[in-house]
mmCIF file of C-alpha atoms in Angstrom:
data_model
loop_
_atom_site.group_PDB
_atom_site.id
_atom_site.type_symbol
_atom_site.label_atom_id
_atom_site.label_comp_id
_atom_site.label_asym_id
_atom_site.label_seq_id
_atom_site.Cartn_x
_atom_site.Cartn_y
_atom_site.Cartn_z
ATOM 1 C CA UNK A 233 -2.482 22.373 6.827
ATOM 2 C CA UNK A 234 -2.202 22.442 2.867
ATOM 3 C CA UNK A 235 1.017 24.689 2.514
ATOM 4 C CA UNK A 236 1.755 22.800 -0.463
ATOM 5 C CA UNK A 237 -0.594 21.815 -2.883
ATOM 6 C CA UNK A 238 -0.478 19.686 -5.867
ATOM 7 C CA UNK A 239 -3.777 19.879 -7.437
ATOM 8 C CA UNK A 240 -3.146 17.155 -9.878
ATOM 9 C CA UNK A 241 -2.931 13.781 -8.802
ATOM 10 C CA UNK A 242 -1.717 12.462 -12.029
ATOM 11 C CA UNK A 243 -1.054 13.876 -15.684
ATOM 12 C CA UNK A 244 -0.542 11.879 -18.977
ATOM 13 C CA UNK A 245 1.497 12.904 -21.921
ATOM 14 C CA UNK A 246 2.892 11.984 -25.124
ATOM 15 C CA UNK A 247 6.258 11.076 -25.448
ATOM 16 C CA UNK A 248 7.861 14.843 -27.033
ATOM 17 C CA UNK A 249 5.246 16.680 -25.840
ATOM 18 C CA UNK A 250 5.895 19.287 -22.973
ATOM 19 C CA UNK A 251 5.129 18.110 -19.654
ATOM 20 C CA UNK A 252 3.533 20.852 -16.948
ATOM 21 C CA UNK A 253 3.108 19.914 -13.460
ATOM 22 C CA UNK A 254 2.077 22.946 -11.254
ATOM 23 C CA UNK A 255 2.006 23.632 -7.483
ATOM 24 C CA UNK A 256 0.495 26.173 -5.087
ATOM 25 C CA UNK A 257 1.702 27.421 -1.880
ATOM 26 C CA UNK A 258 0.188 29.813 1.095
ATOM 27 C CA UNK A 259 3.474 30.801 2.758
ATOM 28 C CA UNK A 260 4.740 34.082 1.376
ATOM 29 C CA UNK A 261 8.248 33.555 3.408
ATOM 30 C CA UNK A 262 9.472 30.475 1.844
ATOM 31 C CA UNK A 263 12.731 30.706 0.727
ATOM 32 C CA UNK A 264 13.288 28.602 -1.573
ATOM 33 C CA UNK A 265 11.592 25.642 -3.967
ATOM 34 C CA UNK A 266 12.524 22.416 -5.155
ATOM 35 C CA UNK A 267 11.890 20.060 -7.205
ATOM 36 C CA UNK A 268 11.962 15.986 -6.490
ATOM 37 C CA UNK A 269 11.104 12.785 -8.780
ATOM 38 C CA UNK A 270 10.305 9.679 -7.236
ATOM 39 C CA UNK A 271 10.418 5.824 -8.883
ATOM 40 C CA UNK A 272 8.649 3.081 -6.847
ATOM 41 C CA UNK A 273 10.423 1.728 -4.304
ATOM 42 C CA UNK A 274 12.995 4.326 -4.391
ATOM 43 C CA UNK A 275 13.808 7.577 -2.086
ATOM 44 C CA UNK A 276 12.843 11.320 -3.738
ATOM 45 C CA UNK A 277 15.468 12.327 -6.390
ATOM 46 C CA UNK A 278 16.520 15.709 -6.191
ATOM 47 C CA UNK A 279 15.508 17.743 -9.746
ATOM 48 C CA UNK A 280 15.689 21.386 -10.053
ATOM 49 C CA UNK A 281 15.568 24.365 -7.722
ATOM 50 C CA UNK A 282 14.754 27.996 -7.066
ATOM 51 C CA UNK A 283 15.436 30.771 -5.165
ATOM 52 C CA UNK A 284 12.572 33.139 -4.274
ATOM 53 C CA UNK A 285 14.226 36.024 -5.378
ATOM 54 C CA UNK A 286 14.377 34.140 -9.196
ATOM 55 C CA UNK A 287 11.353 33.938 -11.274
ATOM 56 C CA UNK A 288 13.414 31.035 -13.889
ATOM 57 C CA UNK A 289 15.794 28.278 -13.654
ATOM 58 C CA UNK A 290 16.505 25.915 -16.082
ATOM 59 C CA UNK A 291 18.532 22.912 -16.412
ATOM 60 C CA UNK A 292 18.660 20.747 -19.787
ATOM 61 C CA UNK A 293 15.082 19.750 -20.508
ATOM 62 C CA UNK A 294 13.678 20.744 -17.000
ATOM 63 C CA UNK A 295 12.664 24.515 -16.029
ATOM 64 C CA UNK A 296 10.964 25.504 -13.281
ATOM 65 C CA UNK A 297 8.558 28.883 -13.185
ATOM 66 C CA UNK A 298 8.124 30.869 -10.004
ATOM 67 C CA UNK A 299 5.170 33.197 -10.270
ATOM 68 C CA UNK A 300 5.357 35.315 -6.349
ATOM 69 C CA UNK A 301 2.340 37.091 -7.250
ATOM 70 C CA UNK A 302 0.353 33.955 -7.674
ATOM 71 C CA UNK A 303 2.315 31.754 -5.212
ATOM 72 C CA UNK A 304 2.532 29.276 -8.057
ATOM 73 C CA UNK A 305 5.227 27.269 -8.948
ATOM 74 C CA UNK A 306 5.416 25.087 -12.572
ATOM 75 C CA UNK A 307 7.573 22.425 -13.638
ATOM 76 C CA UNK A 308 8.160 22.110 -17.272
ATOM 77 C CA UNK A 309 9.669 18.968 -19.164
ATOM 78 C CA UNK A 310 10.446 19.251 -22.593
ATOM 79 C CA UNK A 311 10.379 16.780 -24.178
ATOM 80 C CA UNK A 312 8.922 14.100 -22.127
ATOM 81 C CA UNK A 313 10.243 10.749 -22.571
ATOM 82 C CA UNK A 314 9.245 7.475 -21.237
ATOM 83 C CA UNK A 315 11.886 7.337 -18.309
ATOM 84 C CA UNK A 316 10.145 10.519 -17.070
ATOM 85 C CA UNK A 317 7.439 8.612 -16.273
ATOM 86 C CA UNK A 318 7.710 9.086 -12.538
ATOM 87 C CA UNK A 319 5.656 10.901 -8.988
ATOM 88 C CA UNK A 320 6.967 14.367 -8.919
ATOM 89 C CA UNK A 321 6.973 16.486 -5.787
ATOM 90 C CA UNK A 322 7.399 19.925 -5.034
ATOM 91 C CA UNK A 323 9.075 21.077 -2.241
ATOM 92 C CA UNK A 324 9.774 24.240 -0.109
ATOM 93 C CA UNK A 325 12.319 25.248 2.462
ATOM 94 C CA UNK A 326 12.222 28.443 4.406
ATOM 95 C CA UNK A 327 15.251 28.782 5.160
ATOM 96 C CA UNK A 328 18.667 26.730 4.294
ATOM 97 C CA UNK A 329 19.145 23.665 6.863
ATOM 98 C CA UNK A 330 15.468 23.672 7.751
ATOM 99 C CA UNK A 331 13.258 20.986 6.548
ATOM 100 C CA UNK A 332 11.351 20.365 3.344
ATOM 101 C CA UNK A 333 7.625 20.246 3.403
ATOM 102 C CA UNK A 334 6.524 18.566 0.643
ATOM 103 C CA UNK A 335 3.363 18.476 -1.352
ATOM 104 C CA UNK A 336 1.228 15.325 -2.454
ATOM 105 C CA UNK A 337 2.699 14.633 -5.121
ATOM 106 C CA UNK A 338 1.830 14.239 -9.143
ATOM 107 C CA UNK A 339 2.352 10.817 -10.740
ATOM 108 C CA UNK A 340 3.260 11.718 -14.553
ATOM 109 C CA UNK A 341 2.850 9.186 -17.253
ATOM 110 C CA UNK A 342 4.954 9.908 -20.341
ATOM 111 C CA UNK A 343 3.735 7.417 -23.240
ATOM 112 C CA UNK A 344 5.556 6.262 -26.024
ATOM 113 C CA UNK B 55 28.354 9.120 -7.464
ATOM 114 C CA UNK B 56 28.055 9.427 -3.637
ATOM 115 C CA UNK B 57 24.801 8.385 -2.437
ATOM 116 C CA UNK B 58 23.230 7.934 1.181
ATOM 117 C CA UNK B 59 22.369 4.523 1.849
ATOM 118 C CA UNK B 60 19.683 2.959 4.410
ATOM 119 C CA UNK B 61 19.172 -0.649 5.834
ATOM 120 C CA UNK B 62 17.413 -2.576 6.201
ATOM 121 C CA UNK B 63 15.551 -2.301 3.214
ATOM 122 C CA UNK B 64 12.451 -3.753 4.959
ATOM 123 C CA UNK B 65 12.071 -4.257 8.541
ATOM 124 C CA UNK B 66 8.850 -6.606 9.919
ATOM 125 C CA UNK B 67 8.313 -6.004 13.754
ATOM 126 C CA UNK B 68 5.849 -6.243 16.228
ATOM 127 C CA UNK B 69 3.485 -3.766 18.312
ATOM 128 C CA UNK B 70 5.541 -2.494 21.787
ATOM 129 C CA UNK B 71 9.071 -3.634 19.556
ATOM 130 C CA UNK B 72 11.968 -1.314 19.591
ATOM 131 C CA UNK B 73 13.607 -1.113 16.123
ATOM 132 C CA UNK B 74 16.592 0.960 14.749
ATOM 133 C CA UNK B 75 16.605 2.270 11.382
ATOM 134 C CA UNK B 76 20.176 2.656 9.708
ATOM 135 C CA UNK B 77 21.720 5.616 7.439
ATOM 136 C CA UNK B 78 24.817 6.192 6.144
ATOM 137 C CA UNK B 79 24.482 9.639 4.757
ATOM 138 C CA UNK B 80 26.946 11.496 2.219
ATOM 139 C CA UNK B 81 30.458 11.452 3.856
ATOM 140 C CA UNK B 82 31.080 15.145 3.720
ATOM 141 C CA UNK B 83 27.594 16.314 4.894
ATOM 142 C CA UNK B 84 26.578 18.076 7.530
ATOM 143 C CA UNK B 85 23.414 18.073 7.947
ATOM 144 C CA UNK B 86 21.074 14.942 8.347
ATOM 145 C CA UNK B 87 17.347 14.355 8.340
ATOM 146 C CA UNK B 88 14.839 11.621 8.828
ATOM 147 C CA UNK B 89 11.024 11.855 6.718
ATOM 148 C CA UNK B 90 8.469 9.211 6.741
ATOM 149 C CA UNK B 91 5.858 8.381 4.002
ATOM 150 C CA UNK B 92 2.892 6.636 5.475
ATOM 151 C CA UNK B 93 1.267 4.787 2.460
ATOM 152 C CA UNK B 94 -0.702 7.081 -0.076
ATOM 153 C CA UNK B 95 0.412 10.273 1.898
ATOM 154 C CA UNK B 96 2.804 12.665 1.616
ATOM 155 C CA UNK B 97 7.158 12.722 2.561
ATOM 156 C CA UNK B 98 6.863 14.135 6.063
ATOM 157 C CA UNK B 99 9.436 15.618 8.219
ATOM 158 C CA UNK B 100 10.507 14.033 11.185
ATOM 159 C CA UNK B 101 13.671 15.665 12.388
ATOM 160 C CA UNK B 102 16.893 17.286 11.356
ATOM 161 C CA UNK B 103 20.046 17.161 13.334
ATOM 162 C CA UNK B 104 23.718 19.048 12.593
ATOM 163 C CA UNK B 105 26.382 19.647 14.819
ATOM 164 C CA UNK B 106 25.475 16.373 17.082
ATOM 165 C CA UNK B 107 22.404 17.695 18.168
ATOM 166 C CA UNK B 108 18.468 17.768 17.175
ATOM 167 C CA UNK B 109 18.168 21.583 15.132
ATOM 168 C CA UNK B 110 14.419 20.653 14.643
ATOM 169 C CA UNK B 111 11.861 17.974 15.261
ATOM 170 C CA UNK B 112 8.041 17.996 13.950
ATOM 171 C CA UNK B 113 4.962 16.833 16.050
ATOM 172 C CA UNK B 114 5.724 13.142 15.085
ATOM 173 C CA UNK B 115 8.849 12.967 16.539
ATOM 174 C CA UNK B 116 7.457 12.506 20.484
ATOM 175 C CA UNK B 117 9.262 10.793 22.674
ATOM 176 C CA UNK B 118 9.385 7.559 21.454
ATOM 177 C CA UNK B 119 11.392 8.556 18.831
ATOM 178 C CA UNK B 120 15.559 9.564 19.020
ATOM 179 C CA UNK B 121 18.349 9.927 16.795
ATOM 180 C CA UNK B 122 21.912 9.351 17.073
ATOM 181 C CA UNK B 123 25.057 9.982 15.078
ATOM 182 C CA UNK B 124 27.207 7.008 17.326
ATOM 183 C CA UNK B 125 30.287 7.813 14.850
ATOM 184 C CA UNK B 126 31.308 9.639 11.742
ATOM 185 C CA UNK B 127 28.962 7.975 9.334
ATOM 186 C CA UNK B 128 26.232 6.711 10.629
ATOM 187 C CA UNK B 129 22.919 8.384 11.221
ATOM 188 C CA UNK B 130 20.047 6.289 13.391
ATOM 189 C CA UNK B 131 16.472 6.496 13.732
ATOM 190 C CA UNK B 132 15.455 4.632 17.101
ATOM 191 C CA UNK B 133 11.462 3.868 17.714
ATOM 192 C CA UNK B 134 11.315 2.539 21.280
ATOM 193 C CA UNK B 135 7.578 0.960 21.368
ATOM 194 C CA UNK B 136 6.484 0.507 18.229
ATOM 195 C CA UNK B 137 2.599 1.043 17.418
ATOM 196 C CA UNK B 138 0.779 -0.053 14.389
ATOM 197 C CA UNK B 139 0.732 3.607 12.755
ATOM 198 C CA UNK B 140 4.409 3.704 12.659
ATOM 199 C CA UNK B 141 4.421 1.449 9.162
ATOM 200 C CA UNK B 142 5.823 3.425 7.053
ATOM 201 C CA UNK B 143 8.381 4.247 4.096
ATOM 202 C CA UNK B 144 11.357 6.275 6.171
ATOM 203 C CA UNK B 145 13.845 7.981 4.472
ATOM 204 C CA UNK B 146 16.885 9.456 5.568
ATOM 205 C CA UNK B 147 18.664 12.726 3.858
ATOM 206 C CA UNK B 148 21.700 14.759 4.134
ATOM 207 C CA UNK B 149 22.975 17.963 2.532
ATOM 208 C CA UNK B 150 26.026 19.505 2.809
ATOM 209 C CA UNK B 151 25.230 23.527 2.855
ATOM 210 C CA UNK B 152 22.903 24.488 -0.370
ATOM 211 C CA UNK B 153 19.173 24.020 0.213
ATOM 212 C CA UNK B 154 18.983 20.646 -1.724
ATOM 213 C CA UNK B 155 18.958 17.330 0.316
ATOM 214 C CA UNK B 156 19.905 14.108 -1.065
ATOM 215 C CA UNK B 157 17.338 11.060 -0.052
ATOM 216 C CA UNK B 158 18.055 7.629 0.508
ATOM 217 C CA UNK B 159 16.349 4.773 -0.992
ATOM 218 C CA UNK B 160 14.004 4.209 2.718
ATOM 219 C CA UNK B 161 13.309 1.498 4.780
ATOM 220 C CA UNK B 162 9.758 0.008 4.901
ATOM 221 C CA UNK B 163 8.974 -0.591 8.420
ATOM 222 C CA UNK B 164 5.867 -3.176 8.988
ATOM 223 C CA UNK B 165 4.390 -3.303 12.155
ATOM 224 C CA UNK B 166 2.202 -5.583 13.284
#
């Protein structure tokens, strides 16, 4: 039941460069997509979200892109900083108030 | 900044014992959730709670699990008779009206 897939378990990027994290989904009914960041021994922290009616949302260094025809979501972090090193989860919600369905996560390492 | 808190941070229990995991959601939030993450696996939805009743639950949330909001601030998850496979990080989350859910730091449950 892989409704949300993050195919890269890890990603290593040099400080100052762009980090691109990817997520694929299967269900066209998904209403809302979110990205969370998680440090060890902490809970997931909300980063940025996008409605299914949009194709881009930007917040500072973070931009999320949604390609509905390809059922693909990506998170761009630019410039990457060492403090961005964490596990990143994409998640979707079918409706407001509904549960979040998470991908497996991608561990980002930003090297100084 | 308001945050979700959880206690205890780590709970060790013997198989067959009852445990109660406690959460204090953000004070003006209306929707409450429990998720869990078994080591090395995805964050999985357990149950959502709104207006003093369960609004959705997963297959994992069987008769051994229950939730309660005993007063205006606490939200608890009870596991009646713990099994080895219940060992996981348990996260509480809450939200107000938008899609974004805010997570607590988690309780690590170890069943021996």
